[in-house]
Coordinates of N, CA and C in Angstrom, one line a residue:
M1 N 0.8 -1.1 -0.1 CA 0.0 -0.1 0.1 C 0.8 1.3 0.0
G2 N 0.3 2.4 -0.4 CA 1.0 3.5 -0.2 C 0.4 4.5 0.7
V3 N 0.7 5.8 0.5 CA 0.5 6.9 1.6 C -0.9 7.4 1.6
T4 N -1.9 7.3 2.3 CA -3.3 7.4 2.0 C -3.6 8.6 3.2
C5 N -4.5 9.4 2.6 CA -5.3 10.7 3.6 C -7.0 10.1 3.5
V6 N -7.4 10.4 4.6 CA -8.8 9.8 5.0 C -9.3 11.3 5.6
S7 N -10.6 11.8 5.0 CA -11.2 13.2 5.3 C -12.6 12.9 5.4
Q8 N -13.3 14.0 5.8 CA -14.8 14.0 5.6 C -15.1 15.0 4.6
M9 N -16.1 14.7 3.9 CA -16.8 15.7 2.9 C -18.1 16.0 3.2
P10 N -18.3 17.4 3.6 CA -19.5 17.8 4.0 C -20.5 17.8 3.0
V11 N -21.8 17.4 3.6 CA -23.3 17.4 2.4 C -23.1 18.8 2.0
A12 N -23.5 18.7 0.6 CA -23.7 19.6 -0.1 C -24.8 20.5 0.1
E13 N -24.9 21.8 -0.1 CA -26.3 22.5 0.6 C -27.6 22.0 -0.2
G14 N -28.4 21.7 0.3 CA -29.8 21.4 -0.4 C -29.4 20.1 -0.9
K15 N -28.8 19.1 -0.4 CA -28.5 17.8 -0.9 C -28.5 17.0 0.1
S16 N -28.7 15.6 -0.4 CA -28.7 14.5 0.6 C -27.2 13.9 0.7
V17 N -27.0 13.2 1.7 CA -25.8 12.4 1.6 C -25.6 11.4 0.4
Q18 N -26.7 10.7 0.0 CA -26.3 9.9 -1.4 C -26.4 11.0 -2.6
Q19 N -26.9 11.9 -2.5 CA -26.7 13.0 -3.7 C -25.3 13.5 -3.7
T20 N -24.8 13.9 -2.6 CA -23.3 14.4 -2.5 C -22.6 13.3 -3.0
V21 N -22.6 12.2 -2.4 CA -21.7 11.3 -3.1 C -21.7 10.9 -4.4
E22 N -22.9 11.1 -4.9 CA -23.1 10.9 -6.6 C -22.5 12.0 -7.2
L23 N -22.5 13.1 -6.8 CA -21.9 14.4 -7.1 C -20.2 14.0 -7.3
L24 N -19.7 13.6 -6.0 CA -18.2 13.3 -6.0 C -17.7 12.4 -6.9
T25 N -18.8 11.1 -7.0 CA -18.3 10.1 -7.8 C -18.3 10.3 -9.4
R26 N -19.3 11.4 -9.8 CA -19.1 11.5 -11.0 C -18.1 12.7 -11.4
K27 N -17.7 13.6 -10.6 CA -16.6 14.3 -10.9 C -15.4 13.2 -10.8
L28 N -15.4 12.1 -10.2 CA -14.1 11.4 -10.6 C -14.1 10.8 -11.9
E29 N -15.4 10.3 -12.1 CA -15.6 9.7 -13.4 C -15.3 10.7 -14.7
I30 N -15.4 11.9 -14.5 CA -15.4 12.9 -15.4 C -13.6 13.1 -15.5
L31 N -12.8 12.9 -14.4 CA -11.6 13.2 -14.4 C -11.0 11.9 -15.2
G32 N -11.7 10.6 -15.3 CA -11.1 9.4 -16.1 C -10.9 8.5 -14.9
A33 N -11.4 8.5 -13.7 CA -11.4 7.4 -12.8 C -12.3 6.3 -13.3
E34 N -11.7 5.2 -13.1 CA -12.2 3.8 -13.1 C -12.5 3.1 -11.9
K35 N -14.2 2.5 -11.9 CA -14.1 1.9 -10.9 C -13.8 0.5 -10.7
Q36 N -13.3 0.2 -9.4 CA -12.6 -1.0 -9.1 C -13.3 -1.8 -7.9
G37 N -14.4 -2.0 -8.0 CA -15.2 -2.7 -6.9 C -15.6 -1.7 -5.6
T38 N -15.6 -2.4 -4.7 CA -16.5 -1.8 -3.6 C -15.3 -1.8 -2.4
F39 N -15.7 -1.1 -1.2 CA -14.8 -1.3 0.1 C -15.8 -1.1 1.2
C40 N -15.4 -1.6 2.4 CA -16.0 -1.3 3.8 C -14.8 -1.4 4.7
V41 N -15.2 -0.2 5.7 CA -14.3 0.1 6.9 C -15.2 0.2 7.9
D42 N -15.2 -0.8 9.2 CA -16.1 -0.8 10.2 C -15.5 -0.6 11.4
C43 N -16.1 0.0 12.6 CA -15.7 0.3 13.8 C -16.7 0.0 14.8
E44 N -16.1 -1.0 16.0 CA -17.1 -1.3 16.9 C -16.1 -0.5 18.2
T45 N -16.8 0.0 19.4 CA -16.2 0.6 20.2 C -16.4 -0.4 21.7
Y46 N -15.4 -0.7 22.3 CA -15.3 -1.4 23.7 C -14.9 -0.3 24.9
H47 N -15.4 -0.4 25.9 CA -14.9 0.3 27.1 C -14.6 -0.6 28.1
T48 N -13.8 -0.4 29.1 CA -13.1 -1.1 30.1 C -14.4 -1.7 30.9
A49 N -14.5 -2.8 31.5 CA -15.6 -3.2 32.2 C -15.6 -2.4 33.5
A50 N -16.6 -2.2 34.2 CA -16.8 -1.5 35.3 C -16.0 -2.3 36.5
S51 N -16.1 -3.6 36.4 CA -15.7 -4.5 37.7 C -14.1 -4.2 37.5
T52 N -13.4 -3.7 36.6 CA -12.3 -3.3 36.4 C -11.5 -2.3 36.9
L53 N -12.5 -1.4 37.3 CA -12.1 0.1 37.4 C -12.0 0.3 39.2
G54 N -12.2 -0.6 40.0 CA -12.1 -0.3 41.2 C -12.9 0.9 41.8
S55 N -12.7 1.3 43.1 CA -13.6 2.3 43.7 C -13.0 3.6 43.9
Q56 N -11.9 3.8 42.8 CA -11.2 5.4 43.0 C -11.9 6.2 41.9
G57 N -13.0 5.8 41.3 CA -13.7 6.9 40.5 C -12.9 6.9 38.8
Q58 N -12.1 5.9 38.6 CA -11.5 6.1 37.4 C -12.2 6.0 36.2
A59 N -11.7 6.7 35.1 CA -12.2 6.8 33.7 C -12.1 5.5 33.0
G60 N -13.3 4.9 32.6 CA -12.9 3.9 31.6 C -12.1 4.2 30.4
K61 N -11.3 2.9 30.0 CA -10.6 3.4 28.7 C -11.3 2.8 27.4
L62 N -11.0 3.4 26.2 CA -11.6 2.8 24.9 C -10.7 2.2 24.2
M63 N -11.4 1.0 23.6 CA -10.6 0.3 22.7 C -11.4 0.3 21.5
Y64 N -11.1 0.5 20.3 CA -11.9 0.5 18.9 C -11.4 -0.7 18.0
V65 N -12.4 -1.5 18.0 CA -12.0 -2.7 16.9 C -12.5 -2.6 15.7
M66 N -11.3 -2.6 14.9 CA -11.9 -2.1 13.1 C -11.3 -3.2 12.3
H67 N -12.2 -3.0 11.1 CA -11.9 -4.0 9.9 C -11.8 -3.3 8.8
N68 N -11.1 -3.7 7.8 CA -11.0 -2.7 6.4 C -10.8 -3.8 5.3
S69 N -11.6 -3.8 4.4 CA -11.9 -4.8 3.6 C -10.8 -5.1 2.5
E70 N -9.9 -4.1 2.6 CA -8.5 -4.2 1.9 C -7.7 -5.4 2.7
Y71 N -7.7 -5.5 3.9 CA -7.0 -6.4 4.8 C -8.1 -7.5 5.2
P72 N -8.6 -8.5 4.4 CA -9.6 -9.1 5.0 C -9.5 -10.1 6.1
L73 N -8.0 -10.6 6.1 CA -7.5 -11.3 7.0 C -7.0 -10.8 8.4
S74 N -7.3 -9.5 8.5 CA -6.6 -8.9 9.5 C -7.8 -8.0 10.2
C75 N -7.5 -7.9 11.9 CA -8.5 -7.0 12.5 C -7.7 -6.4 13.2
F76 N -8.0 -4.8 13.5 CA -7.3 -3.8 14.1 C -7.9 -3.3 15.5
A77 N -6.9 -3.2 16.5 CA -7.3 -2.9 17.6 C -6.6 -1.5 18.1
L78 N -7.3 -0.6 18.2 CA -6.8 0.9 18.4 C -7.2 1.4 19.8
F79 N -6.1 1.6 20.6 CA -6.5 1.8 21.8 C -6.2 3.7 22.1
E80 N -7.2 4.2 22.8 CA -7.4 5.5 23.0 C -6.1 6.1 23.6
N81 N -5.7 6.9 22.6 CA -4.6 7.7 23.0 C -3.3 6.6 23.1
G82 N -3.4 5.6 22.2 CA -2.5 4.4 22.6 C -1.9 3.7 21.1
P83 N -1.4 2.5 21.1 CA -0.9 1.8 20.3 C -1.9 1.3 19.3
C84 N -1.9 0.7 18.4 CA -2.5 0.1 17.4 C -2.0 -1.4 17.3
L85 N -2.9 -2.4 17.4 CA -2.7 -3.7 17.6 C -3.1 -4.3 16.1
I86 N -2.3 -5.0 15.3 CA -3.1 -5.7 14.3 C -2.8 -7.2 14.4
A87 N -4.1 -8.0 14.4 CA -4.1 -9.1 14.6 C -4.9 -9.9 13.5
D88 N -5.1 -11.2 13.6 CA -5.9 -11.8 12.6 C -7.4 -11.7 13.0
T89 N -8.2 -12.5 12.4 CA -9.8 -12.1 12.2 C -10.3 -12.9 13.6
N90 N -9.3 -13.6 14.0 CA -9.6 -14.2 15.2 C -9.8 -13.4 16.5
F91 N -9.2 -12.3 16.6 CA -9.4 -11.1 17.3 C -10.9 -11.0 18.0
D92 N -11.8 -10.9 17.0 CA -13.2 -10.9 17.2 C -13.6 -12.0 18.4
V93 N -13.3 -13.0 18.1 CA -13.7 -14.3 18.9 C -13.1 -13.9 20.3
L94 N -11.6 -13.3 20.3 CA -11.1 -13.2 21.6 C -11.7 -12.1 22.4
M95 N -12.4 -11.1 21.9 CA -13.0 -10.0 22.4 C -14.2 -10.4 23.4
V96 N -15.0 -11.5 22.9 CA -16.2 -12.4 23.3 C -15.6 -12.8 24.8
K97 N -14.4 -13.3 24.6 CA -14.1 -14.0 26.1 C -13.3 -13.1 27.0
L98 N -13.1 -11.8 26.4 CA -12.6 -10.9 27.2 C -13.4 -10.0 27.8
K99 N -14.8 -10.4 27.9 CA -16.1 -9.4 28.2 C -15.9 -9.2 29.6
G100 N -15.1 -9.8 30.5 CA -15.0 -9.5 32.0 C -14.0 -8.1 32.0
F101 N -13.3 -7.9 31.0 CA -12.4 -6.8 30.9 C -12.8 -5.5 29.8
F102 N -13.5 -6.0 29.0 CA -13.7 -5.0 27.9 C -15.3 -5.4 27.4
Q103 N -15.9 -4.4 27.4 CA -17.6 -4.6 27.1 C -18.0 -3.9 25.9
S104 N -18.8 -4.4 25.0 CA -18.9 -3.7 23.7 C -19.9 -2.5 24.0
A105 N -19.6 -1.5 23.5 CA -20.8 0.0 24.0 C -21.7 -0.4 23.1
K106 N -22.9 0.2 23.8 CA -24.3 0.1 23.1 C -24.4 0.8 21.8
A107 N -24.7 0.4 20.8 CA -25.3 1.5 19.5 C -23.8 2.1 19.0
S108 N -22.6 1.1 19.1 CA -21.4 2.0 18.8 C -21.0 1.6 17.5
K109 N -21.7 0.7 16.6 CA -21.0 0.3 15.5 C -21.3 1.2 14.6
I110 N -20.2 1.6 13.8 CA -20.3 2.6 12.6 C -19.7 2.3 11.6
E111 N -19.8 2.4 10.3 CA -19.1 2.0 9.2 C -19.3 2.9 8.1
T112 N -18.2 2.7 6.9 CA -18.6 3.5 5.9 C -18.5 2.1 4.7
R113 N -19.1 2.4 3.7 CA -19.1 1.8 2.5 C -19.1 2.4 1.2
G114 N -18.7 1.9 0.5 CA -18.8 2.7 -1.2 C -18.1 2.1 -2.2
T115 N -17.7 3.0 -3.2 CA -17.1 2.5 -4.3 C -15.6 2.8 -4.3
R116 N -14.8 2.1 -5.1 CA -13.3 2.3 -5.1 C -13.0 2.6 -6.8
Y117 N -12.4 3.7 -6.8 CA -11.9 4.3 -8.0 C -10.3 4.2 -8.4
Q118 N -10.0 3.9 -9.5 CA -8.5 4.0 -9.7 C -8.3 5.2 -10.7
Y119 N -7.4 6.0 -10.4 CA -7.1 7.0 -11.3 C -5.5 7.1 -11.5
C120 N -4.9 6.7 -12.6 CA -3.5 6.5 -12.5 C -2.9 6.0 -11.6
D121 N -1.9 6.6 -10.5 CA -1.5 6.0 -9.3 C -2.2 6.3 -8.0
F122 N -3.5 6.9 -8.1 CA -4.3 7.0 -7.1 C -5.4 6.1 -7.1
L123 N -5.7 5.6 -5.7 CA -6.7 4.8 -5.3 C -7.7 5.7 -4.5
V124 N -9.0 5.9 -4.8 CA -9.9 6.8 -4.5 C -11.2 5.9 -3.9
K125 N -11.5 6.3 -2.5 CA -12.7 5.5 -2.1 C -13.6 6.5 -1.4
V126 N -14.9 6.7 -2.0 CA -16.0 7.4 -1.5 C -17.0 6.7 -1.0
G127 N -17.0 6.8 0.5 CA -18.0 5.9 1.4 C -19.1 6.9 1.9
T128 N -20.3 6.2 1.9 CA -21.5 6.6 3.1 C -21.2 6.0 4.4
V129 N -20.9 7.0 5.4 CA -21.0 6.7 6.9 C -22.4 6.3 7.4
T130 N -22.4 5.3 8.2 CA -23.7 4.9 8.5 C -23.5 4.4 10.1
M131 N -24.5 4.7 10.8 CA -24.5 4.3 12.2 C -26.1 3.6 12.3
G132 N -26.4 2.4 12.3 CA -27.6 1.9 12.3 C -28.0 2.0 10.8
P133 N -29.4 2.3 10.6 CA -29.8 2.4 9.6 C -29.6 4.0 8.8
S134 N -29.0 4.9 9.6 CA -29.0 6.2 9.1 C -27.5 6.6 8.5
A135 N -27.6 7.4 7.6 CA -26.5 7.8 6.6 C -25.9 9.1 7.8
R136 N -24.5 9.0 8.0 CA -24.3 9.9 9.1 C -23.2 11.0 8.5
G137 N -22.6 10.8 7.3 CA -21.7 11.5 6.8 C -21.1 11.0 5.6
I138 N -20.0 11.4 4.8 CA -19.2 10.9 3.8 C -17.8 10.8 4.1
S139 N -17.1 9.7 3.6 CA -15.7 9.8 3.7 C -15.0 9.6 2.6
V140 N -14.1 10.3 2.5 CA -13.0 10.3 1.2 C -11.8 9.7 1.7
E141 N -11.3 8.7 1.0 CA -10.0 8.1 1.1 C -9.2 8.2 -0.1
V142 N -8.0 8.9 -0.2 CA -7.0 8.8 -1.3 C -5.8 8.2 -1.1
E143 N -5.2 7.3 -1.7 CA -4.0 6.6 -1.7 C -3.0 6.7 -3.0
Y144 N -2.1 7.2 -2.3 CA -1.0 7.3 -3.5 C -0.1 6.1 -3.7
G145 N 0.0 5.3 -4.5 CA 0.4 3.8 -4.3 C 2.1 3.8 -4.3
P146 N 2.6 4.5 -5.2 CA 4.0 4.4 -5.7 C 4.9 4.9 -4.5
C147 N 4.3 5.7 -3.5 CA 5.2 6.2 -2.4 C 4.9 5.7 -0.7
V148 N 5.8 5.6 -0.2 CA 5.5 5.2 1.1 C 5.7 5.8 2.5
V149 N 6.4 7.1 2.2 CA 6.8 7.9 3.0 C 6.0 9.4 2.8
A150 N 5.2 9.8 4.1 CA 4.3 10.6 3.8 C 4.7 12.3 3.3
S151 N 5.9 12.5 3.7 CA 6.6 13.7 3.6 C 7.0 13.7 2.1
D152 N 7.2 12.6 1.3 CA 7.5 12.9 0.0 C 6.6 12.9 -1.0
C153 N 5.2 12.6 -0.4 CA 4.4 13.1 -1.4 C 3.0 13.6 -1.3
W154 N 3.2 14.4 0.0 CA 2.2 15.1 0.6 C 1.4 16.2 -0.4
S155 N 2.4 16.9 -1.1 CA 2.4 17.9 -2.1 C 1.5 17.4 -3.3
L156 N 1.8 16.2 -3.8 CA 1.1 15.6 -5.0 C -0.1 15.0 -4.6
L157 N -0.4 14.6 -3.4 CA -1.7 14.0 -2.8 C -2.4 15.4 -2.7
L158 N -2.3 16.3 -2.0 CA -2.9 17.5 -2.0 C -3.3 18.2 -3.5
E159 N -2.4 18.3 -4.2 CA -2.8 18.7 -5.6 C -4.0 17.8 -6.1
F160 N -4.0 16.4 -6.1 CA -5.0 15.6 -6.4 C -6.4 15.7 -5.8
L161 N -6.2 15.8 -4.4 CA -7.5 15.9 -3.6 C -8.0 17.2 -4.1
Q162 N -7.4 18.6 -4.2 CA -7.8 19.6 -4.8 C -8.6 19.8 -6.3
S163 N -8.2 18.6 -7.1 CA -8.9 18.6 -8.2 C -10.2 18.3 -8.0
F164 N -10.8 17.4 -7.1 CA -12.1 17.0 -7.0 C -12.8 17.7 -5.9
L165 N -12.2 18.0 -4.8 CA -12.7 18.4 -3.6 C -12.8 19.8 -3.4
G166 N -12.0 20.6 -4.2 CA -12.1 21.9 -4.2 C -11.8 22.4 -2.8
S167 N -12.8 23.4 -2.4 CA -12.4 24.0 -1.2 C -12.8 23.4 0.1
H168 N -13.1 22.1 -0.2 CA -13.3 21.1 0.9 C -12.0 20.3 1.1
T169 N -10.9 20.7 0.3 CA -9.7 19.8 0.3 C -9.1 19.9 1.9
P170 N -8.9 18.7 2.6 CA -8.2 19.0 3.8 C -6.9 19.1 4.1
G171 N -6.6 19.4 5.4 CA -4.8 19.6 5.6 C -4.3 18.1 5.7
A172 N -3.1 18.4 6.0 CA -2.4 17.2 6.2 C -2.6 16.3 7.4
P173 N -3.2 14.9 7.3 CA -3.5 14.2 8.7 C -2.4 14.4 9.8
A174 N -3.0 14.7 10.8 CA -2.2 14.4 12.1 C -1.2 13.4 12.0
V175 N -1.7 12.2 11.5 CA -0.7 10.9 11.8 C 0.4 11.1 11.0
F176 N 0.5 11.9 9.7 CA 1.6 12.2 9.2 C 2.7 13.0 9.6
G177 N 2.3 13.9 10.9 CA 3.3 14.6 11.5 C 4.1 13.6 12.5
N178 N 3.4 12.6 12.8 CA 3.9 11.6 13.8 C 5.0 10.5 13.0
R179 N 4.6 10.6 11.7 CA 5.4 9.6 11.1 C 6.8 9.9 10.5
H180 N 7.0 11.4 10.4 CA 8.3 12.0 10.1 C 8.6 11.4 8.6
D181 N 9.8 10.7 8.7 CA 10.2 10.0 7.6 C 10.3 8.5 7.4
S182 N 9.3 8.0 8.4 CA 9.0 6.6 8.5 C 8.2 6.1 7.6
V183 N 8.3 4.6 7.4 CA 7.3 4.1 6.3 C 5.7 4.0 7.0
Y184 N 4.9 4.6 5.9 CA 3.4 4.7 6.2 C 3.1 3.2 6.0
G185 N 2.1 2.8 7.0 CA 1.5 1.6 7.0 C -0.1 1.6 7.2
P186 N -0.7 0.3 7.1 CA -2.1 0.2 7.2 C -2.7 0.7 8.7
A187 N -1.8 0.6 9.8 CA -2.2 1.4 11.0 C -2.5 2.6 10.9
D188 N -1.6 3.2 10.2 CA -2.0 4.9 9.9 C -3.4 5.1 9.3
T189 N -3.7 4.2 8.3 CA -5.0 4.7 7.7 C -6.1 4.5 8.7
M190 N -5.9 3.5 9.7 CA -6.9 2.9 10.3 C -7.1 4.1 11.8
V191 N -5.9 4.7 12.0 CA -6.0 5.8 12.9 C -6.7 7.0 12.5
Q192 N -6.6 7.2 11.1 CA -7.5 8.0 10.6 C -8.9 8.0 10.4
Y193 N -9.2 6.7 10.1 CA -10.5 6.4 10.0 C -11.2 6.5 11.6
M194 N -10.5 6.2 12.4 CA -11.0 6.2 13.9 C -11.4 7.6 14.2
E195 N -10.3 8.5 13.9 CA -10.6 9.9 14.1 C -11.9 10.3 13.5
L196 N -12.1 10.0 12.3 CA -12.9 10.5 11.1 C -14.4 10.0 11.9
F197 N -14.5 8.8 12.3 CA -15.8 8.2 12.8 C -16.1 8.7 14.2
N198 N -14.9 9.2 15.1 CA -15.5 9.9 16.4 C -15.7 11.0 16.1
K199 N -15.4 12.0 15.2 CA -15.7 13.2 14.6 C -17.1 13.3 14.5
I200 N -17.4 12.5 13.5 CA -18.7 12.0 13.0 C -19.8 12.2 14.0
R201 N -19.2 11.0 15.0 CA -20.3 10.6 16.3 C -20.6 12.1 16.9
K202 N -19.4 12.8 17.2 CA -19.7 14.2 17.8 C -20.4 15.2 17.2
Q203 N -20.3 15.1 15.8 CA -21.1 16.1 15.2 C -22.7 15.7 15.3
Q204 N -22.9 14.4 15.1 CA -24.1 13.8 15.3 C -24.8 13.9 16.7
Q205 N -23.9 14.4 17.7 CA -24.2 14.3 19.2 C -24.8 13.0 19.7
V206 N -24.0 11.8 19.1 CA -24.4 10.5 19.6 C -23.4 9.9 20.3
P207 N -23.4 10.0 21.4 CA -22.4 9.4 22.8 C -22.4 8.0 22.5
V208 N -21.4 7.4 22.9 CA -21.0 6.1 22.9 C -21.6 5.5 24.1
A209 N -22.6 4.8 24.4 CA -23.2 4.7 25.8 C -22.5 3.8 26.6
G210 N -22.4 4.1 27.9 CA -21.8 3.3 29.2 C -20.4 3.4 29.0
I211 N -19.7 4.5 28.2 CA -18.3 4.3 28.3 C -17.8 5.1 29.9
R212 N -18.3 6.1 30.3 CA -17.9 6.6 31.5 C -18.5 6.3 32.8

């Protein structure tokens, strides 16, 4: 994989989420991008079980268990302000066995699904973010395949993003600053999706039940 930028696209004025997605994908097709299947990224939130917190009024910690269709044999566990663990898909079974330590937060499942587009060396994914049956927002992921060091290709990524996002082009993801000149990896993309999902949750004022 290459260097990836994940961002949120605001819903166009007077349009629905689906209509805005269609406007974006039409722009990509006009540029010459070709459809290359579909994608899905999902995230479920777990919080520290009350029985493990003691009586000191400690705040529970969050863990986000995520999947990405680009990596069908992997499961990503991201800790709040902490590391990202990459495991195989059996990690989901392990979480069931760890319910005495981590419990799934109610109504916490959030995901984005959409179409993949290839344009030269860029892979673009435009998705509809949903919680339950409701569309909550739009995700845009752009990957530049030939490069694995963010600082070497951000200007090129930015130029391409501007070509179809216009004034909604995002700034450099925070994770880029953390990587400096090191190799970009799948975990960095999942951190960006985690941040995007949390941002959308806050915008919708949908708190994750039972966290604190």
